[in-house]
PDB file of C-alpha atoms in Angstrom:
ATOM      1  CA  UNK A   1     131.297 243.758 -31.553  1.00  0.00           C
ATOM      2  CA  UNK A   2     131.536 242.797 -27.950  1.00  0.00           C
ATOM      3  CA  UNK A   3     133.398 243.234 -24.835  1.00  0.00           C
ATOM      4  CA  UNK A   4     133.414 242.546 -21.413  1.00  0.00           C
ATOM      5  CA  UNK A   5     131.825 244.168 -18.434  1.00  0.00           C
ATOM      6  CA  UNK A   6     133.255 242.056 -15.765  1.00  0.00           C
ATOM      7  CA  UNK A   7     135.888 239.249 -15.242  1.00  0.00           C
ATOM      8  CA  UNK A   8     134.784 236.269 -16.661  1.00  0.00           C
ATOM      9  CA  UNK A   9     134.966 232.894 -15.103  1.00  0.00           C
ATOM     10  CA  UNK A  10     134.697 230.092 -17.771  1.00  0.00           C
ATOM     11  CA  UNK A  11     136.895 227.545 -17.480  1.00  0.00           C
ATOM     12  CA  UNK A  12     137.964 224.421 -19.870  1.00  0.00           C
ATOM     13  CA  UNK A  13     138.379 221.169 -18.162  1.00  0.00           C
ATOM     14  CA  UNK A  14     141.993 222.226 -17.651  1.00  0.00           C
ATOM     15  CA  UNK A  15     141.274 225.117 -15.550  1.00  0.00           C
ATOM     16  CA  UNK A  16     142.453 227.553 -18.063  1.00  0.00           C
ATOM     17  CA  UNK A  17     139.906 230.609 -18.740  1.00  0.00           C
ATOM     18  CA  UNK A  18     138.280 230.615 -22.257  1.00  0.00           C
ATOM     19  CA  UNK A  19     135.617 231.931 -24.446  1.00  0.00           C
ATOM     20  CA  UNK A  20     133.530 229.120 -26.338  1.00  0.00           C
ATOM     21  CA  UNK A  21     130.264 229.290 -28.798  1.00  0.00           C
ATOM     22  CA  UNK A  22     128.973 226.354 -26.705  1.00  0.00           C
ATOM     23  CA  UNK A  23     128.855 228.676 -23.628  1.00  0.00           C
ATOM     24  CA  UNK A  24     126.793 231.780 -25.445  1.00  0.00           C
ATOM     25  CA  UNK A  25     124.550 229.202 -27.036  1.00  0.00           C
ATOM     26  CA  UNK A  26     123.917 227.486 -23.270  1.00  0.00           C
ATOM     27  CA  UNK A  27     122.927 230.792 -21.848  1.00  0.00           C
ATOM     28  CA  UNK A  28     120.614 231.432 -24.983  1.00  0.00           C
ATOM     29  CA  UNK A  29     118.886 228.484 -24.816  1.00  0.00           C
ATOM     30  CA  UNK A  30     118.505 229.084 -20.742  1.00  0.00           C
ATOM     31  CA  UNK A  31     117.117 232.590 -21.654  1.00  0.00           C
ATOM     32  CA  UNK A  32     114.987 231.184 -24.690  1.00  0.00           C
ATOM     33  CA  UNK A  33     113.510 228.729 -22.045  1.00  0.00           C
ATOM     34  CA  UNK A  34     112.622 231.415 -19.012  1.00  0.00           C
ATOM     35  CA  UNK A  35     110.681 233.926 -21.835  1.00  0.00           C
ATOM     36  CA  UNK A  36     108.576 231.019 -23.389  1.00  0.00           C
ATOM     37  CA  UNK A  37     107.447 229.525 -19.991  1.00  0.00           C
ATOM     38  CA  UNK A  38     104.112 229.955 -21.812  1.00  0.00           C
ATOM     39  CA  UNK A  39     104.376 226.772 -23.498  1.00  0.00           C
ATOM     40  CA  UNK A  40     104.093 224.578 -20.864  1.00  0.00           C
ATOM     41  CA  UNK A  41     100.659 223.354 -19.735  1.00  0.00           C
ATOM     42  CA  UNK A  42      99.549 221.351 -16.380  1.00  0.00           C
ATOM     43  CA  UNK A  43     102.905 219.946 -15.772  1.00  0.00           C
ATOM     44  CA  UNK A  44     103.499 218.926 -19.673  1.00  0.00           C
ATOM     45  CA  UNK A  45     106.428 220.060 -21.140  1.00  0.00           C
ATOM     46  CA  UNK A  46     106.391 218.584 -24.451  1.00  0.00           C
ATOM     47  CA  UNK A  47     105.587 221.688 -26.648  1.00  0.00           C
ATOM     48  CA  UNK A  48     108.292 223.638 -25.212  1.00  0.00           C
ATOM     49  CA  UNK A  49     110.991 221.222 -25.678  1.00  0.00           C
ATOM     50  CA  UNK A  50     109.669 220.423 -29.064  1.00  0.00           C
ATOM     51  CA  UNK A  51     109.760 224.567 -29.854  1.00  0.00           C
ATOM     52  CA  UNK A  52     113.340 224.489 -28.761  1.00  0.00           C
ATOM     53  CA  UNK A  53     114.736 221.356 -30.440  1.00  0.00           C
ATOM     54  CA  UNK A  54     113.198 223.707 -33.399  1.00  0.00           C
ATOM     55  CA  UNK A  55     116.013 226.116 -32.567  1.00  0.00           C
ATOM     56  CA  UNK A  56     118.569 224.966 -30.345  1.00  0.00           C
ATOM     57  CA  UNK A  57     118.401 221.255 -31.119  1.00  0.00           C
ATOM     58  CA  UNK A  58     117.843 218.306 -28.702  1.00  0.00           C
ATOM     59  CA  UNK A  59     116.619 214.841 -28.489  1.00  0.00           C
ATOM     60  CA  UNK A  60     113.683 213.108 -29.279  1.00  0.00           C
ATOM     61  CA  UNK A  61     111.924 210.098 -28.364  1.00  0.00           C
ATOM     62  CA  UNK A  62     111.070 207.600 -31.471  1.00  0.00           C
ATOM     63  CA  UNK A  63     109.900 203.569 -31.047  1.00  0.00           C
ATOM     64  CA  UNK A  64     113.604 203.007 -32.715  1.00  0.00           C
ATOM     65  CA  UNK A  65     114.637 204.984 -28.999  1.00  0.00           C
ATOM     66  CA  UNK A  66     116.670 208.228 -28.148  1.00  0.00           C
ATOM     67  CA  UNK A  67     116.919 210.671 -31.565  1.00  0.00           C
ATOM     68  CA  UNK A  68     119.245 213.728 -32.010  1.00  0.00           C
ATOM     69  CA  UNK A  69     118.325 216.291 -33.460  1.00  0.00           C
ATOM     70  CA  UNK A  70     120.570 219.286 -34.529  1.00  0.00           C
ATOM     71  CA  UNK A  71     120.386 222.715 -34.126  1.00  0.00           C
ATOM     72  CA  UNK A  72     119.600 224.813 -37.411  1.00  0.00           C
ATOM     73  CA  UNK A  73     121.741 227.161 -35.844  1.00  0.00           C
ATOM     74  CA  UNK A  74     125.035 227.553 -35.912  1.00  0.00           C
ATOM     75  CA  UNK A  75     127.090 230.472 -34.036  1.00  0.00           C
ATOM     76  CA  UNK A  76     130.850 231.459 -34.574  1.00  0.00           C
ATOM     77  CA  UNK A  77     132.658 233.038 -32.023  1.00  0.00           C
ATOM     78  CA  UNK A  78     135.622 235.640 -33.940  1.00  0.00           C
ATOM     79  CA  UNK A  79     138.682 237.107 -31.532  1.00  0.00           C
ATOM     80  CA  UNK A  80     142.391 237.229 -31.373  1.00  0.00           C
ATOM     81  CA  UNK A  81     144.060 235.110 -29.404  1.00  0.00           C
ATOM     82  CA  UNK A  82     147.012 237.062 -28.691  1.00  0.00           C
ATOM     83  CA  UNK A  83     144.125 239.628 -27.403  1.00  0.00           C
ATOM     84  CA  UNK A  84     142.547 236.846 -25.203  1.00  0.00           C
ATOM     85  CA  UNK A  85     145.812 235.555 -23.869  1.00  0.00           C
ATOM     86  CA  UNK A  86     146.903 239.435 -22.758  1.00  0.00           C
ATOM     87  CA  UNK A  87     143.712 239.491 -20.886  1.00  0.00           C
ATOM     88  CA  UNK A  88     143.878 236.291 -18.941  1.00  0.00           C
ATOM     89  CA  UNK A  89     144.911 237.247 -15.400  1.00  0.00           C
ATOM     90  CA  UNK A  90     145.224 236.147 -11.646  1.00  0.00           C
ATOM     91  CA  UNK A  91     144.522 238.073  -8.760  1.00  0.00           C
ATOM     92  CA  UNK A  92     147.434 240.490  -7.746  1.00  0.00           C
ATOM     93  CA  UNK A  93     148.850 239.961  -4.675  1.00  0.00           C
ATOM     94  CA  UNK A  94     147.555 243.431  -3.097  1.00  0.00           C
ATOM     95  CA  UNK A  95     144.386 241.912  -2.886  1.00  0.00           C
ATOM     96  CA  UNK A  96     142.590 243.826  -5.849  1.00  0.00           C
ATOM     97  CA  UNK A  97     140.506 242.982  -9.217  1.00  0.00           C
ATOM     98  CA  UNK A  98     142.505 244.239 -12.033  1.00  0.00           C
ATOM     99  CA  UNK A  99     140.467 245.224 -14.192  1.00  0.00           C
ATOM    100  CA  UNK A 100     138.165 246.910 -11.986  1.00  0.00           C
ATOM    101  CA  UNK A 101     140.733 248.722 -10.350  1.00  0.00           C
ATOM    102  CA  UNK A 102     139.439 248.802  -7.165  1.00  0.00           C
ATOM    103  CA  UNK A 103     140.507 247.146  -3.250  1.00  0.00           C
ATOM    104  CA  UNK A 104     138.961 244.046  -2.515  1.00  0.00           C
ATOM    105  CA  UNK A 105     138.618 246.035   0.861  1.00  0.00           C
ATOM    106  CA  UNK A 106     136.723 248.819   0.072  1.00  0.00           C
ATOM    107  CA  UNK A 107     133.794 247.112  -1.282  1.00  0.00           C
ATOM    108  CA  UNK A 108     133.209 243.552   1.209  1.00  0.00           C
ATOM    109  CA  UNK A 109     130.033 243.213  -1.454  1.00  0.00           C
ATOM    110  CA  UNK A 110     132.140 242.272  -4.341  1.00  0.00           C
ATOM    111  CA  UNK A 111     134.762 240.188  -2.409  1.00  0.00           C
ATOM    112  CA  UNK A 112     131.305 238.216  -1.587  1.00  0.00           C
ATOM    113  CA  UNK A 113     130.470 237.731  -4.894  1.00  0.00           C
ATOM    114  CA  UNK A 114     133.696 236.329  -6.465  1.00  0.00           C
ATOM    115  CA  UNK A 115     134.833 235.261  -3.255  1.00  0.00           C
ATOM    116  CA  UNK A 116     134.685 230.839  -4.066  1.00  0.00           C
ATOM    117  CA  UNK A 117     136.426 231.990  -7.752  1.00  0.00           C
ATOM    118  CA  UNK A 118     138.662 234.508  -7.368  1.00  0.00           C
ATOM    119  CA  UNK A 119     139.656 234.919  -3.423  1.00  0.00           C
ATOM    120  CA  UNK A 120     139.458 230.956  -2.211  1.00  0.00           C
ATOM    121  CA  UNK A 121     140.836 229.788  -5.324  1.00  0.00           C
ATOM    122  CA  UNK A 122     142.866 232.401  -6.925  1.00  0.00           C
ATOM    123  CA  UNK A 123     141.684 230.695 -10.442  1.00  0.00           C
ATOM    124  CA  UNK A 124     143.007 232.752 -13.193  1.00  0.00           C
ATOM    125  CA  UNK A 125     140.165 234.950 -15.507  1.00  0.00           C
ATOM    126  CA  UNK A 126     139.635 237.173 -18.116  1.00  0.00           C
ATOM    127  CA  UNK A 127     139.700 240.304 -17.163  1.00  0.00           C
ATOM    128  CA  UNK A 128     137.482 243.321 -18.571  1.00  0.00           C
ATOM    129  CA  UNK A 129     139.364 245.021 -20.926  1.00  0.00           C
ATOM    130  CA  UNK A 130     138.420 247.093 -23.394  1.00  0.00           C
ATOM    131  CA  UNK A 131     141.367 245.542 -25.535  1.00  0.00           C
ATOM    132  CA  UNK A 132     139.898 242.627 -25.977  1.00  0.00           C
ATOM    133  CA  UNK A 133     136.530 242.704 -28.438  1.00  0.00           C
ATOM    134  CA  UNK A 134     134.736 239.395 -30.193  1.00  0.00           C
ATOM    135  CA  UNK A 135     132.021 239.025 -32.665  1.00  0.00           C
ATOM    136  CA  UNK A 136     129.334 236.857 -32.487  1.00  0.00           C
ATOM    137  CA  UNK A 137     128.051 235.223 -35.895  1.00  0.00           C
ATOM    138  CA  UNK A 138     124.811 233.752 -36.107  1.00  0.00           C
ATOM    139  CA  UNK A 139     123.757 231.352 -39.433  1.00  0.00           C
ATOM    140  CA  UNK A 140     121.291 229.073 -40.522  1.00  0.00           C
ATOM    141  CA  UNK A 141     118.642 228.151 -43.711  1.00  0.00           C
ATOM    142  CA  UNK A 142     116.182 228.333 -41.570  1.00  0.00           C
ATOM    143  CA  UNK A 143     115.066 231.791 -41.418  1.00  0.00           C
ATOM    144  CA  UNK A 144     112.653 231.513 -38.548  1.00  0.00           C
ATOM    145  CA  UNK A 145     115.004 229.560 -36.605  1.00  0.00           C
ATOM    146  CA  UNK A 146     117.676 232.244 -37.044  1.00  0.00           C
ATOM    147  CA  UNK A 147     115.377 235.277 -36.627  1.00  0.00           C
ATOM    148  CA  UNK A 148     114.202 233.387 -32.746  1.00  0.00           C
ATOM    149  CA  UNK A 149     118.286 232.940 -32.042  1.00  0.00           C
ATOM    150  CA  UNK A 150     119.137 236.360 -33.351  1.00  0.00           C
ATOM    151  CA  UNK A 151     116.056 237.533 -30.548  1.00  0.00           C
ATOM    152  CA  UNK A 152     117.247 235.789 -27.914  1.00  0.00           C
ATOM    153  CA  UNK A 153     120.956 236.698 -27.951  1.00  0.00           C
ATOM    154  CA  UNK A 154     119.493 240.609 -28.235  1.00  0.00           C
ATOM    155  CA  UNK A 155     117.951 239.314 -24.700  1.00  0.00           C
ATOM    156  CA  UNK A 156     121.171 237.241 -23.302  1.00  0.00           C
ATOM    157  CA  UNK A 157     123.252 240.292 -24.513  1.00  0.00           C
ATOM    158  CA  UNK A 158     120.874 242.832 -22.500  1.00  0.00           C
ATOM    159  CA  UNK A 159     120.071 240.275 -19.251  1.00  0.00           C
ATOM    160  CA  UNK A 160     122.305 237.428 -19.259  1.00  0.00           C
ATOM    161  CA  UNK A 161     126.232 236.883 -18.120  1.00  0.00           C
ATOM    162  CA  UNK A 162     128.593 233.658 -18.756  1.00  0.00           C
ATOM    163  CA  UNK A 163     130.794 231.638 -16.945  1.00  0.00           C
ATOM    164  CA  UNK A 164     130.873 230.880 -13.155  1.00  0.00           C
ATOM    165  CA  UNK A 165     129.367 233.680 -11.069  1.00  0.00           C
ATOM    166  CA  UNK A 166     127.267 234.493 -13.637  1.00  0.00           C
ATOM    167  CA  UNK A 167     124.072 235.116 -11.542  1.00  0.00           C
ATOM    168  CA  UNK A 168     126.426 237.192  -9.328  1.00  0.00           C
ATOM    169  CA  UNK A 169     127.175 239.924 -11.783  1.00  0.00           C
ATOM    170  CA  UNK A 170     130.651 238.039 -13.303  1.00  0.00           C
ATOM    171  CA  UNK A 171     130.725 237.667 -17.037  1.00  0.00           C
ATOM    172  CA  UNK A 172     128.362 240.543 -18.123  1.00  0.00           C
ATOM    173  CA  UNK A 173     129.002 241.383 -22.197  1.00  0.00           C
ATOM    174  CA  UNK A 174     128.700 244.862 -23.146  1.00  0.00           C
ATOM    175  CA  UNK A 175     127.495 245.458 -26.918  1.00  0.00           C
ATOM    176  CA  UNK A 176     129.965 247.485 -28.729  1.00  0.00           C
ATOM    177  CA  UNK A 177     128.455 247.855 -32.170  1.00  0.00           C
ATOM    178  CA  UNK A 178     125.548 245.812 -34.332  1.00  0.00           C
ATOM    179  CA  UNK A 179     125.761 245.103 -37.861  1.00  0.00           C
ATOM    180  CA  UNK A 180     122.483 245.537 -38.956  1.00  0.00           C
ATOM    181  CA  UNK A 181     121.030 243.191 -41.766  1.00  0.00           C
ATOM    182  CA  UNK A 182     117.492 241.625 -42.772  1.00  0.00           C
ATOM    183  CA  UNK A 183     117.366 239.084 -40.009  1.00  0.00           C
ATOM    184  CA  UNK A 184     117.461 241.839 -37.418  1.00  0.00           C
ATOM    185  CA  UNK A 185     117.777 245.755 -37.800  1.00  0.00           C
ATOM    186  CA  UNK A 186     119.503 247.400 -34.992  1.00  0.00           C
ATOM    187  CA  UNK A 187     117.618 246.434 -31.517  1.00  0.00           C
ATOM    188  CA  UNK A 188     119.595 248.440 -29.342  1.00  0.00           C
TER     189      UNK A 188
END
């Protein structure tokens, strides 16, 4: 179970905020990549694209041309809409973040930060509340595969944020509660 931190800025190509598997599996794959710099030798980058087409999926090069391959992964994002849709807000008009209940004003730092999204803009976002929780469901046959995703989302869950501003401290996840199983006992 998992909840949000701080507003989240993701976007559809609508402008309307929203939550997608595509977007947690993006910033695994981008923290998969940084922790298995390792692989790549004098400038080659073969065996690390190769070891993550293994568990994120990619393409390949064949004499036929281009190949896909897909992920032995899959991951299922569970919430309630009417949860989400109570959570998307805009910025209130006495220049303050919702959720974090605190004046724009009294803390020039974090008007920097989300200035471009939230200020310039005034794009709508989810805000942080602790009403709204979502599970993240991992699967695949391929038990190495799943045990390597089920690692790196531990890491993207302790390090890593979503959505626009992301680097800036916007869309941090805060884990609520792990079900423990055989693929990963409780890493937290």
């Amino acid at each position: 179970m998992l909840s949000l931190k701080n507003p989240l800025l993701n976007f559809s190509c609508e402008g309307i905020p929203e939550l997608r598997p595509s977007a947690i599996k993006a910033a695994m794959r981008f923290w998969w990549r940084l922790f298995n710099q390792d692989l790549v030798t004098e400038h080659d980058y073969s065996a690390l694209k190769n070891a993550e087409n293994r568990v994120f999926g990619g393409t390949i090069q064949t004499p036929k041309g281009e190949q896909k391959i897909r992920s032995p992964v899959n991951l299922r994002l569970e919430y309630s809409n009417e949860a989400l849709a109570k959570c998307i807000k805009e910025r209130s008009n006495n220049n303050s973040i919702p959720c974090l209940e605190l004046k724009i004003d009294e803390y020039p730092g974090f008007y920097y930060l989300l200035y471009s999204v939230i200020m310039l803009n005034k794009r709508k976002f989810i805000d942080c509340n602790p009403c709204f929780l979502f599970d993240v469901h991992l699967f695949s046959k391929d038990e190495a595969a799943l045990q390597t995703a089920a690692q790196v989302f531990v890491l993207f869950s302790l390090l890593g944020a979503l959505g626009a501003r992301s680097r800036r401290g916007a869309g941090a996840i805060r884990v609520k509660s792990v079900p423990t199983n055989d693929v990963l006992e409780d890493p937290y």
